Short mmCIF file of C-alpha atoms and ligand atoms in Angstrom, two decimals:
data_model
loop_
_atom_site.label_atom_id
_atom_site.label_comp_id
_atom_site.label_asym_id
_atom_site.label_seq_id
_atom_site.Cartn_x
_atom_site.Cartn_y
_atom_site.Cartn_z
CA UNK A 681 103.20 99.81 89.90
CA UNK A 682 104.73 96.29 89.24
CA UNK A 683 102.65 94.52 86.75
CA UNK A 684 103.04 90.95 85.86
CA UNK A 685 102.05 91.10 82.36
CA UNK A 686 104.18 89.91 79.38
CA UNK A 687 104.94 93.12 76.94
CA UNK A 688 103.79 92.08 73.10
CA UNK A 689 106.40 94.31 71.75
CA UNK A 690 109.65 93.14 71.02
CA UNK A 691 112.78 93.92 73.26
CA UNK A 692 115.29 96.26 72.32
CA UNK A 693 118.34 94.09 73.08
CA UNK A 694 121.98 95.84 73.17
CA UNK A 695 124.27 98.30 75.29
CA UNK A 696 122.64 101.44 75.88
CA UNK A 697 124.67 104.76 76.21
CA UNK A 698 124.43 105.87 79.72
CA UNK A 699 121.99 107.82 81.17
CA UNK A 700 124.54 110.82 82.72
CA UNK A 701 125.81 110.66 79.48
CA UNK A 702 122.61 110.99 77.75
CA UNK A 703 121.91 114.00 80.44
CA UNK A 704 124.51 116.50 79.00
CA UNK A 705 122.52 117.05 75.84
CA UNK A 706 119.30 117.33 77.86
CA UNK A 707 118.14 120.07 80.06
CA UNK A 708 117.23 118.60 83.71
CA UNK A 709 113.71 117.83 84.35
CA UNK A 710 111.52 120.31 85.87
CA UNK A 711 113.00 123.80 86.21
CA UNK A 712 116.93 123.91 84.42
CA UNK A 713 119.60 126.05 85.40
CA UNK A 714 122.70 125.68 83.29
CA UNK A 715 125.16 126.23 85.57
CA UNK A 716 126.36 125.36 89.25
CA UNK A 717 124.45 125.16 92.30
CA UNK A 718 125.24 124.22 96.05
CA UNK A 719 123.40 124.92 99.23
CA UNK A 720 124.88 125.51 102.62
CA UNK A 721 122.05 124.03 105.49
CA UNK A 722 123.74 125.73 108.39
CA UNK A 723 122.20 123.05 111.31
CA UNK A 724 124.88 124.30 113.94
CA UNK A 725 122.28 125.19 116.82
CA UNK A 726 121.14 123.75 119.92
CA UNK A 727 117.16 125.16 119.43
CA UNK A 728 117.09 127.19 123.11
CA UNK A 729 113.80 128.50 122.14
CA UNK A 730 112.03 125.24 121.84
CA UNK A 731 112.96 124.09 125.14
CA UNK A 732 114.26 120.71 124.41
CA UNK A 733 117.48 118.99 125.51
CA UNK A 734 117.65 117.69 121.81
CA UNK A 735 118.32 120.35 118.82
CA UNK A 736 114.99 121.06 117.10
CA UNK A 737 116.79 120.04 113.81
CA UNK A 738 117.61 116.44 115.05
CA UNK A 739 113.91 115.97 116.08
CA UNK A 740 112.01 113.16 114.42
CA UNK A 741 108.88 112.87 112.70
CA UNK A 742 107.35 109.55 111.50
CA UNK A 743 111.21 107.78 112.38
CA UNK A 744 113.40 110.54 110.40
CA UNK A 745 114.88 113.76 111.92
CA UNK A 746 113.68 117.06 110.46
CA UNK A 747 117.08 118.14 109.32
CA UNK A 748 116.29 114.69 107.02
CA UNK A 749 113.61 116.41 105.40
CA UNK A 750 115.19 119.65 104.48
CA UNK A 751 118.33 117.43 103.21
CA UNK A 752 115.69 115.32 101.07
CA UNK A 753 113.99 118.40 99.54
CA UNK A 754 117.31 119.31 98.24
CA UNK A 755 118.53 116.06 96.92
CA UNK A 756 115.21 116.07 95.08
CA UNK A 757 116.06 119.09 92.74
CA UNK A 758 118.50 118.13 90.13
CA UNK A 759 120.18 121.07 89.46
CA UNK A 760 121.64 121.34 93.22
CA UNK A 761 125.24 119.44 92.73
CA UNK A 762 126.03 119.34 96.60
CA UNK A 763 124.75 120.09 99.68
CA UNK A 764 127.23 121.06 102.70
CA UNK A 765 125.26 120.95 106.08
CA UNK A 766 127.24 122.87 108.98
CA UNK A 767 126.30 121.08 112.51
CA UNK A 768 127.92 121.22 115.69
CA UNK A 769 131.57 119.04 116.50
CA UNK A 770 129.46 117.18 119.15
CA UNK A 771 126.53 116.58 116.11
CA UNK A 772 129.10 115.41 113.13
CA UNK A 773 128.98 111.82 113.82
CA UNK A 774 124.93 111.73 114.22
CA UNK A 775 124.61 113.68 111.55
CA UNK A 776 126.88 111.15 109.40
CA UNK A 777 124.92 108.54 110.74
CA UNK A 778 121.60 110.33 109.23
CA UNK A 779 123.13 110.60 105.89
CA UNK A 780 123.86 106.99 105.78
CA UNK A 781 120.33 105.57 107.60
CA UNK A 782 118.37 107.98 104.60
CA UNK A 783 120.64 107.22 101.69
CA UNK A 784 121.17 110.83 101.38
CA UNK A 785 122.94 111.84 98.26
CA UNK A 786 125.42 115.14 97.49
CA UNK A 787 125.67 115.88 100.87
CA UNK A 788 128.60 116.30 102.96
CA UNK A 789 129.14 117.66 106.75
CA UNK A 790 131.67 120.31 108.26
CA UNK A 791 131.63 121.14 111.80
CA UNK A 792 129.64 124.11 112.52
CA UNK A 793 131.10 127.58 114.96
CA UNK A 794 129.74 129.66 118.12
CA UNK A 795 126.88 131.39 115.80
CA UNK A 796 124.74 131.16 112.90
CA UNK A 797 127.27 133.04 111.01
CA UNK A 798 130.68 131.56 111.92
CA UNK A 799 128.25 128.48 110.99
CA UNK A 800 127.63 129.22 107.41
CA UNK A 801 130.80 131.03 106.99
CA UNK A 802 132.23 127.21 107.53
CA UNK A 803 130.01 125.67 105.15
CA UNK A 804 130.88 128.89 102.19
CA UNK A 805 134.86 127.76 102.96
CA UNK A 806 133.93 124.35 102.33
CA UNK A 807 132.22 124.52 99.12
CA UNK A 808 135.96 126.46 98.52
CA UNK A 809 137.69 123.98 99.04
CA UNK A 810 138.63 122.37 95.87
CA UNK A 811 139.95 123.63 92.43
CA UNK A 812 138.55 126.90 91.46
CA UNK A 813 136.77 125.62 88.58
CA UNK A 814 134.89 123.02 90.87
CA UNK A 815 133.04 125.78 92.68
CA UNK A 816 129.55 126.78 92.33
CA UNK A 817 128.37 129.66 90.91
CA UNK A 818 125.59 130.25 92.70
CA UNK A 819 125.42 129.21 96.46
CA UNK A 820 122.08 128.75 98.29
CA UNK A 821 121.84 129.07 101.66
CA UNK A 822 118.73 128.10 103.72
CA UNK A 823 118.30 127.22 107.28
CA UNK A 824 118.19 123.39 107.90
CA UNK A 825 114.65 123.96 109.88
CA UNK A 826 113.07 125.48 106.80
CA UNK A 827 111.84 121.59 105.87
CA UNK A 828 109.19 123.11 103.55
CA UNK A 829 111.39 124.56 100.53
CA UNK A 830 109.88 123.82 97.26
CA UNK A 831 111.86 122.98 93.85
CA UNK A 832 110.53 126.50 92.00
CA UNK A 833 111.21 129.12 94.47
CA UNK A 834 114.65 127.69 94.79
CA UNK A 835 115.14 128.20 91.03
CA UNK A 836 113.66 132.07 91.46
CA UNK A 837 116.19 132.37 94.21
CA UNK A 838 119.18 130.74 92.27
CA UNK A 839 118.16 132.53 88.89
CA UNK A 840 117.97 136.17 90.70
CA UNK A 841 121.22 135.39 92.77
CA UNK A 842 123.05 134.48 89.55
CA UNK A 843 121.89 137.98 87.79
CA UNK A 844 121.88 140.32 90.64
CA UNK A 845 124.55 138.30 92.78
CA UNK A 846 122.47 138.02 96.05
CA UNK A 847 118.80 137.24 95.88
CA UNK A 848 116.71 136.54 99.18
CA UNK A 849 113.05 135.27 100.22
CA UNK A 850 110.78 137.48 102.31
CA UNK A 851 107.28 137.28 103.50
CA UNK A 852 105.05 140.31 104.90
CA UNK A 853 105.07 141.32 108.40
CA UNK A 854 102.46 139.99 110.77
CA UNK A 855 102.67 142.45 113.59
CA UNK A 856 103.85 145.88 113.34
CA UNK A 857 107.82 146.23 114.13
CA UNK A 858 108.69 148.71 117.46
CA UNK A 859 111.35 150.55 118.84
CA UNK A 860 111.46 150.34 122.66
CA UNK A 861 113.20 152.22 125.19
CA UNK A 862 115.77 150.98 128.14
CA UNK A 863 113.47 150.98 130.76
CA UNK A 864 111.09 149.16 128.56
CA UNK A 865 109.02 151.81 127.15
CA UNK A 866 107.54 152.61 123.56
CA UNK A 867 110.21 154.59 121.65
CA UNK A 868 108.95 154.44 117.91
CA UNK A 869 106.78 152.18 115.92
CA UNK A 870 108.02 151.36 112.05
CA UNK A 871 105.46 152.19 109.18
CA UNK A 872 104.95 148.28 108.97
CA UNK A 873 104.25 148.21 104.83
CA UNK A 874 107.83 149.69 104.11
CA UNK A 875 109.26 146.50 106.00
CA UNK A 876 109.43 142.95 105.35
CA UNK A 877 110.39 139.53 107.17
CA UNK A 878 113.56 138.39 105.55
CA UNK A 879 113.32 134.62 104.95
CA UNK A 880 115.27 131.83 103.77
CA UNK A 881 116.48 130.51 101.13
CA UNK A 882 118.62 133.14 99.90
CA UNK A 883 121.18 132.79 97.12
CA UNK A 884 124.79 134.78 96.32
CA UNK A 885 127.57 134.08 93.52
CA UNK A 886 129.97 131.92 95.38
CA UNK A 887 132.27 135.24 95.27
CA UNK A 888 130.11 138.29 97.05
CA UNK A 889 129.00 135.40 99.88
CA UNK A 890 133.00 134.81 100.46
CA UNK A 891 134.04 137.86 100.17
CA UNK A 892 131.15 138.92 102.21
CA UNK A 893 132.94 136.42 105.09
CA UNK A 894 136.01 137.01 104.58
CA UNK A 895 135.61 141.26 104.81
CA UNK A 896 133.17 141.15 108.06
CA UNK A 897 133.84 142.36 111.41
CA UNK A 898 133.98 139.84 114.47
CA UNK A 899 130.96 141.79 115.94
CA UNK A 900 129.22 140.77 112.96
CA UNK A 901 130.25 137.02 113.26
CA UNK A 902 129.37 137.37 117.18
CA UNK A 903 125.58 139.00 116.95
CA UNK A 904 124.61 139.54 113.04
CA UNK A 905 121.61 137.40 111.82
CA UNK A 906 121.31 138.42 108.17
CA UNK A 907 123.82 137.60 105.10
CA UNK A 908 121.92 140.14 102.93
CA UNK A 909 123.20 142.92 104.66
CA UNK A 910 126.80 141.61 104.93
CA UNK A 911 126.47 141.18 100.97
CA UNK A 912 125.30 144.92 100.44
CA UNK A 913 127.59 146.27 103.57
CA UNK A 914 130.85 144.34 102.49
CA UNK A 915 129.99 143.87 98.79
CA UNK A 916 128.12 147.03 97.82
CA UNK A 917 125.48 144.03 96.32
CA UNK A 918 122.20 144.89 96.98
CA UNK A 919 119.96 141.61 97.17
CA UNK A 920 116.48 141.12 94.80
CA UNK A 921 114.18 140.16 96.91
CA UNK A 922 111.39 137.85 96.03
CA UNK A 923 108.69 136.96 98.13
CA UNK A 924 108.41 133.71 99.10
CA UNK A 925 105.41 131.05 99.57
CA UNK A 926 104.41 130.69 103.23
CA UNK A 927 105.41 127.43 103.95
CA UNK A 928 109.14 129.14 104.48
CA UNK A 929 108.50 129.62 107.89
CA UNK A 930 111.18 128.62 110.82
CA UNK A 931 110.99 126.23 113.39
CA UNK A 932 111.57 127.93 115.87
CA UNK A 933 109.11 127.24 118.89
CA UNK A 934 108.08 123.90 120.27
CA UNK A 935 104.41 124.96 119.15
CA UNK A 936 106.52 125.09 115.40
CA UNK A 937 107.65 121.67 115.82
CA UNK A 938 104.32 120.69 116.40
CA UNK A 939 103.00 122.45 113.47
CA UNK A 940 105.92 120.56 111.55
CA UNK A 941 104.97 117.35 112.55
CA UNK A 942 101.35 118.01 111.42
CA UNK A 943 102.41 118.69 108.01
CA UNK A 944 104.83 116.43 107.65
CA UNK A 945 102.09 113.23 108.45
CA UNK A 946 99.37 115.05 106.47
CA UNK A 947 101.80 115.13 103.53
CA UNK A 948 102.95 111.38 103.27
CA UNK A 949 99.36 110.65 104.67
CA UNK A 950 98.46 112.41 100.81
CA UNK A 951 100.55 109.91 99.40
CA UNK A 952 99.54 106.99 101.10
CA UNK A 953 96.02 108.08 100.38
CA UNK A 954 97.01 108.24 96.63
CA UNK A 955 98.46 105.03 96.69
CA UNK A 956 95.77 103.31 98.55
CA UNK A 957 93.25 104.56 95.96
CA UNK A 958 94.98 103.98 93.34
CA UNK A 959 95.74 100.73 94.52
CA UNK A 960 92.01 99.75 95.19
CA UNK A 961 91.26 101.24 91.54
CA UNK A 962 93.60 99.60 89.88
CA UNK A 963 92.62 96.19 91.90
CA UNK A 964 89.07 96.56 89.95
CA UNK A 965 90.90 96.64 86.81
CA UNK A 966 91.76 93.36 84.59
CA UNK A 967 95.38 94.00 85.42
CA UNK A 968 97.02 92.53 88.47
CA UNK A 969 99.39 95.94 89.65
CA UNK A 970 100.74 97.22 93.02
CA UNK A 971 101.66 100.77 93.54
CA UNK A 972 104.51 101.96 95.11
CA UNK A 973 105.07 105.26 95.99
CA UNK A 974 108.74 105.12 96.18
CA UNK A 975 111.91 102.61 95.41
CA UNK A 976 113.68 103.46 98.27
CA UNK A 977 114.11 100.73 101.53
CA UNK A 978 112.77 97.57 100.84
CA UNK A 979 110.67 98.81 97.31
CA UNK A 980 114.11 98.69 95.93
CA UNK A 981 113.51 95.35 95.50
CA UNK A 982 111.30 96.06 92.34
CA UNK A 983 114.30 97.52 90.67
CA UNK A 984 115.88 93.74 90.37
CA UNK A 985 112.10 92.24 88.68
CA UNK A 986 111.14 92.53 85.55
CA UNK A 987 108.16 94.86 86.35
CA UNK A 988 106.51 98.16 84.63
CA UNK A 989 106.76 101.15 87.68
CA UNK A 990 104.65 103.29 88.79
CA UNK A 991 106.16 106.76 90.72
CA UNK A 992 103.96 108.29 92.72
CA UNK A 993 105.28 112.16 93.21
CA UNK A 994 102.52 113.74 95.34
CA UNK A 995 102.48 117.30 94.42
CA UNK A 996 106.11 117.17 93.14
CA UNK A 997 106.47 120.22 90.98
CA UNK A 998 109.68 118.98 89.44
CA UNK A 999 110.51 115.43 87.48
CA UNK A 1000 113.45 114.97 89.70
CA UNK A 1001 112.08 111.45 91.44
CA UNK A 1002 111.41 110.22 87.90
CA UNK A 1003 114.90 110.79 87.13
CA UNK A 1004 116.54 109.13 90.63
CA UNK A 1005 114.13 106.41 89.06
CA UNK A 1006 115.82 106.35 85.92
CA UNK A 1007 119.72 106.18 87.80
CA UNK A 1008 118.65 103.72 89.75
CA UNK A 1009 117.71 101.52 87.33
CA UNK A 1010 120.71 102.29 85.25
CA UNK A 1011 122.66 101.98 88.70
CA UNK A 1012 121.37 98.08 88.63
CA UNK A 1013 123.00 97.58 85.56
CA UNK A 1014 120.34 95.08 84.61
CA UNK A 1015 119.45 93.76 80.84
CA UNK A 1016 116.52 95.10 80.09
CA UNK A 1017 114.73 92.20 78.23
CA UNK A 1018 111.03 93.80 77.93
CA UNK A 1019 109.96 97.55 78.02
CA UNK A 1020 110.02 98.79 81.34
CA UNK A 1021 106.75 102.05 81.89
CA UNK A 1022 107.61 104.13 84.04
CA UNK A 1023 104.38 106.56 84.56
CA UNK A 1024 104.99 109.99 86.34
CA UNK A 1025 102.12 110.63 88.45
CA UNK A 1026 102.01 114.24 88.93
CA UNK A 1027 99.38 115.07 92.12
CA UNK A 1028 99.30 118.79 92.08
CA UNK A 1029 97.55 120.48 94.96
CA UNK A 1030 98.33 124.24 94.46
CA UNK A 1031 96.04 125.86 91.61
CA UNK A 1032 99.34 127.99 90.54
CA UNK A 1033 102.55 126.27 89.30
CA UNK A 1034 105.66 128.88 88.83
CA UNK A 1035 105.28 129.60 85.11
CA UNK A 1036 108.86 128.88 84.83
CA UNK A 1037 108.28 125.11 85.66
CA UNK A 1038 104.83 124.94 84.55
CA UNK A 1039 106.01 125.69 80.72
CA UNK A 1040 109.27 123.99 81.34
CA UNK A 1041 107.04 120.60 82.59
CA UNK A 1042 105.95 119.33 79.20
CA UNK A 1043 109.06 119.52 77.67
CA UNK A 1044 110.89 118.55 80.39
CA UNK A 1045 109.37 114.97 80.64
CA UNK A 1046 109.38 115.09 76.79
CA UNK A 1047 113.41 115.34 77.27
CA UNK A 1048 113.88 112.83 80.05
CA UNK A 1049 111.36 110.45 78.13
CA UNK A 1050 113.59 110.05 74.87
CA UNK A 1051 116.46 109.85 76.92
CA UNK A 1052 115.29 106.97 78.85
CA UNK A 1053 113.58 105.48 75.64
CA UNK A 1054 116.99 104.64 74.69
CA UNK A 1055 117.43 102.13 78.25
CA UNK A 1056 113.90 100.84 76.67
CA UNK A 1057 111.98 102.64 79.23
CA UNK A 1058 108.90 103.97 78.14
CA UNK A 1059 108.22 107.24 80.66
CA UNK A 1060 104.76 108.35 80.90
CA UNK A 1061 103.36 111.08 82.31
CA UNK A 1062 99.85 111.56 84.23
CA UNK A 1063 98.53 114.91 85.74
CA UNK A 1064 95.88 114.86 88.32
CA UNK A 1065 94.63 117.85 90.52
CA UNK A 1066 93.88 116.61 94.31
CA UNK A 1067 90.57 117.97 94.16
CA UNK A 1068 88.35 118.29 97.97
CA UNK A 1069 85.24 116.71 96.24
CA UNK A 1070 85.59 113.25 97.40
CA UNK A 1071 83.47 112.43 94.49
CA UNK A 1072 85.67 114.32 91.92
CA UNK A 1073 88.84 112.51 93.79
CA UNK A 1074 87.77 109.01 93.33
CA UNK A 1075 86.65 109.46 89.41
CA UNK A 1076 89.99 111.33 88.79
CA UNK A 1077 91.72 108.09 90.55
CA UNK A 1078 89.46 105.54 88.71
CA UNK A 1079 90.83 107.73 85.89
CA UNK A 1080 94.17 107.59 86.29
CA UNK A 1081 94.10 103.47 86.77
CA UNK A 1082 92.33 103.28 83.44
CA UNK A 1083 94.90 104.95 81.81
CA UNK A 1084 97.70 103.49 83.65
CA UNK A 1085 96.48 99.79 82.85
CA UNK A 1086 96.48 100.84 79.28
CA UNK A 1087 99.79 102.44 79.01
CA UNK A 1088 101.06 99.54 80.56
CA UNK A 1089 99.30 97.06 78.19
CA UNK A 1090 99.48 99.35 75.13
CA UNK A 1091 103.03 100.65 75.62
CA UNK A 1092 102.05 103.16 72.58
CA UNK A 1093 105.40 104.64 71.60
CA UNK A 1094 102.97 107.69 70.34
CA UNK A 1095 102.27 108.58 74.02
CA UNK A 1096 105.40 108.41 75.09
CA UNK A 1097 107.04 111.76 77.06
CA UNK A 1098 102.91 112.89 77.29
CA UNK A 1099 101.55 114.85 80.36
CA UNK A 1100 98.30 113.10 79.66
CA UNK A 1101 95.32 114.39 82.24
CA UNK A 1102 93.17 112.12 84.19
N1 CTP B 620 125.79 128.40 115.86
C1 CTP B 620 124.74 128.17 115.05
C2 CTP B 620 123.44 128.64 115.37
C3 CTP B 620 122.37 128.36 114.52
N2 CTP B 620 122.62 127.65 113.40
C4 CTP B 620 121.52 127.26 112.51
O1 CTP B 620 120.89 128.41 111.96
C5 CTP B 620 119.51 128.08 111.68
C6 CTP B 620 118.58 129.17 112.18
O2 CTP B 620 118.94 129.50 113.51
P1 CTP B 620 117.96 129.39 114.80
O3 CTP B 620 116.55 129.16 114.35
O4 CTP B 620 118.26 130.51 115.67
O5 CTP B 620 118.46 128.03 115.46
P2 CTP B 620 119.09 127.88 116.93
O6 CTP B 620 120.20 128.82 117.11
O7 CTP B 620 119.36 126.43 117.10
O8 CTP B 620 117.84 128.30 117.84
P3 CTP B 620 117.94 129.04 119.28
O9 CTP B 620 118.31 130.45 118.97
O10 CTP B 620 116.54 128.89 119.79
O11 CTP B 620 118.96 128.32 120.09
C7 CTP B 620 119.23 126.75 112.38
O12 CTP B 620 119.12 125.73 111.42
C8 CTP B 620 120.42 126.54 113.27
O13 CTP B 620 120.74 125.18 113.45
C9 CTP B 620 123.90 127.21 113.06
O14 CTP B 620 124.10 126.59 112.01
N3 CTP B 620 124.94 127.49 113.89
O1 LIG B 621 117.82 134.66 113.97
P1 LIG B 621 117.73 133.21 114.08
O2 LIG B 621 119.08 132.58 114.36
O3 LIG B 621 116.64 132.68 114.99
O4 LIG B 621 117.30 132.67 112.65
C1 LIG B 621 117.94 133.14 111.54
C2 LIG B 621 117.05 134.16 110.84
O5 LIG B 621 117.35 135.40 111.32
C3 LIG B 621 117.37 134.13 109.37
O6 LIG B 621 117.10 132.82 108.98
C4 LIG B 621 116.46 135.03 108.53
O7 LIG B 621 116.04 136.17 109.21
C5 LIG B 621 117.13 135.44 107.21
O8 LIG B 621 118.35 136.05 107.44
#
């Protein structure tokens, strides 16, 4: 939200400490983990099943490729340090060129192999790469057509992998799992509620998933499909497994990609409709604002004005855009002559929030708040449920205006690092 109003309270002139400097005495926002993170995205397939000439990972919804979407859920969590995606030789270059079109951040490519395994196995060698005290801990691996991964069931994953050293998502069967005969004929049916669907993401200490790879057989690498069992078979680690939400699901299908692209517009359509309401609310206030939902492409622009911000996360269970906010205005360098707001709108959609972030929420934006107080940036927060009553909706959003045209006129120091609800 870019306001043009002069703050009445005096600057803060003078060199601030920096913010990554700032961020070693404070927990990341949202969920924290205290120790290292790094996800493999094996993308190394050509998508048979959907019937296209072009991967299913490389197709695009509303101008960006789906593999863009995984890669941007991860960027989003802060406690991920790097991301390796594995893609076909043939695929390095567009995938390179993907990286560069997004701005993706922590990511880095290596050239895939013949299967998903010899795929992944690649990208666990890579993250190996360096010193041994660069590795991560914990590796996550999740299939790069899993675009709908979430910021708390990836800390679940990472947590349970780091205690129990592999950790995996599964979801109940559908249909009841049977044994056939050669020639095509019921041999045995499976009690279905002793089984489950084994998921992604799943997560492994950096040293049972390359061990794992480095002890398999080559019948393994040629026709296995699950790195749970190599961990238990090659590792003697036996994987907690936590069930997942059931937006895990694979793209698979062209009727999945469809499905994908329905989500995908519904979800930035959500945003869009938050900004366009908040926009028109705001418009009937005495403050002249704009909303933007993001600083990214040509909103960067705000970053050089002196303007207040407004960050619209829709249903963002984690603080981590607040905090690319926060770089990116310390990444302009600029003087900042007159408190900058920056107001957290937090749209949540789902009644239930993990309760580790839901606890961790207020004091995480009370941590990133006094840390960016310090850059004279007042960071405010602003919870609204997206509620179906239309009428509800628009007085929560009326709400939510109100409050932001007074934390932008008030700037009350008292307020600041609040969750405050609309
Ligand atoms: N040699 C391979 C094969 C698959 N994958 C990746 O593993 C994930 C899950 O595999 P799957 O859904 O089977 O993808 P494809 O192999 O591309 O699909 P298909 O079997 O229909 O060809 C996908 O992100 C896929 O790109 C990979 O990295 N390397
Ligand atoms: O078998 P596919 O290559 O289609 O997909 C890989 C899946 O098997 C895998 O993602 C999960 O079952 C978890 O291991």
């Amino acid at each position: 939200m870019q306001s043009d109003c002069e703050p009445d309270r005096p600057a803060h002139p003078g060199v601030f400490p920096t913010l990554e400097a700032r961020k070693s005495d404070h927990q990341p926002a949202g969920c924290s983990v205290d120790f290292p993170v790094s996800v493999v995205l094996p993308a190394g397939g050509t998508g048979e099943r959907t019937g296209l000439l072009t991967p299913k990972q490389f197709c695009s919804f509303l101008g960006r490729p789906l593999i863009s979407y995984t890669v941007q859920a991860f960027e989003r969590v802060p406690w991920i340090q790097c991301m390796v995606v594995v893609v076909a030789k043939e695929n390095v270059d567009l995938m390179t060129d993907i990286i560069q079109r997004f701005q993706h951040r922590k990511v880095r490519v290596v050239p895939g192999g013949s299967t998903r395994h010899r795929s992944i196995c690649n990208g666990v060698l890579a993250l190996g790469e360096g010193e041994e005290e660069e590795r991560p801990k914990v590796v996550i691996i999740h299939d790069a057509v899993r675009p709908f991964v979430e910021e708390d069931f990836l800390y679940k994953i990472a947590m349970a992998a780091k205690e129990q050293g592999a950790a995996g998502a599964i979801r109940p069967l559908v249909s009841t799992v049977i044994a056939t005969t050669q020639e095509g004929y019921l041999d045995h049916s499976l009690e279905r509620a002793k089984y489950r669907a084994s998921e992604m993401p799943q997560g492994f200490t950096y040293d049972v998933i390359y061990q794992a790879y480095q002890r398999c057989s080559e019948s393994d690498f040629e026709f296995g499909t699950e790195c749970l069992h190599l961990a238990l078979q090659y590792c003697g680690t036996n994987a907690k497994l936590l069930q997942g939400p059931p937006t895990l699901w694979k793209v698979t299908y062209k009727r999945d990609l469809a499905a994908a692209e329905s989500i995908i517009k519904g979800g930035s359509a959500q945003a869009v409709t938050l900004a366009d309401a908040l926009q028109k609310a705001v418009g009937a206030l005495d403050t002249e604002l704009d909303v933007i939902p993001d600083l990214k492409g040509e909103n960067a622009r705000y970053l050089l004005k002196e303007s207040n911000f407004i960050q619209v996360s829709v249903n963002g269970s984690s603080l981590s855009e607040v905090e690319t906010l926060l770089r990116d205005l310390e990444a302009v360098n600029r003087a900042v002559l007159h408190p900058l707001v920056v107001i957290w709108m937090h749209l949540s959609t789902s009644d239930e929030l993990s309760v580790s972030c839901r606890a961790a929420e207020p004091a995480a934006i009370m941590d990133l708040a006094s840390a960016a107080k310090l850059q004279n940036i007042l960071v405010y927060g602003i919870q609204l449920h997206q509620s179906k009553d239309a009428e509800l909706w628009e007085r929560s959003v009326l709400k939510v205006a109100e409050i932001t045209s007074a934390l932008i006129r008030e700037r009350s120091p008292a307020l600041v690092g609040q969750l405050l609800q609309a």
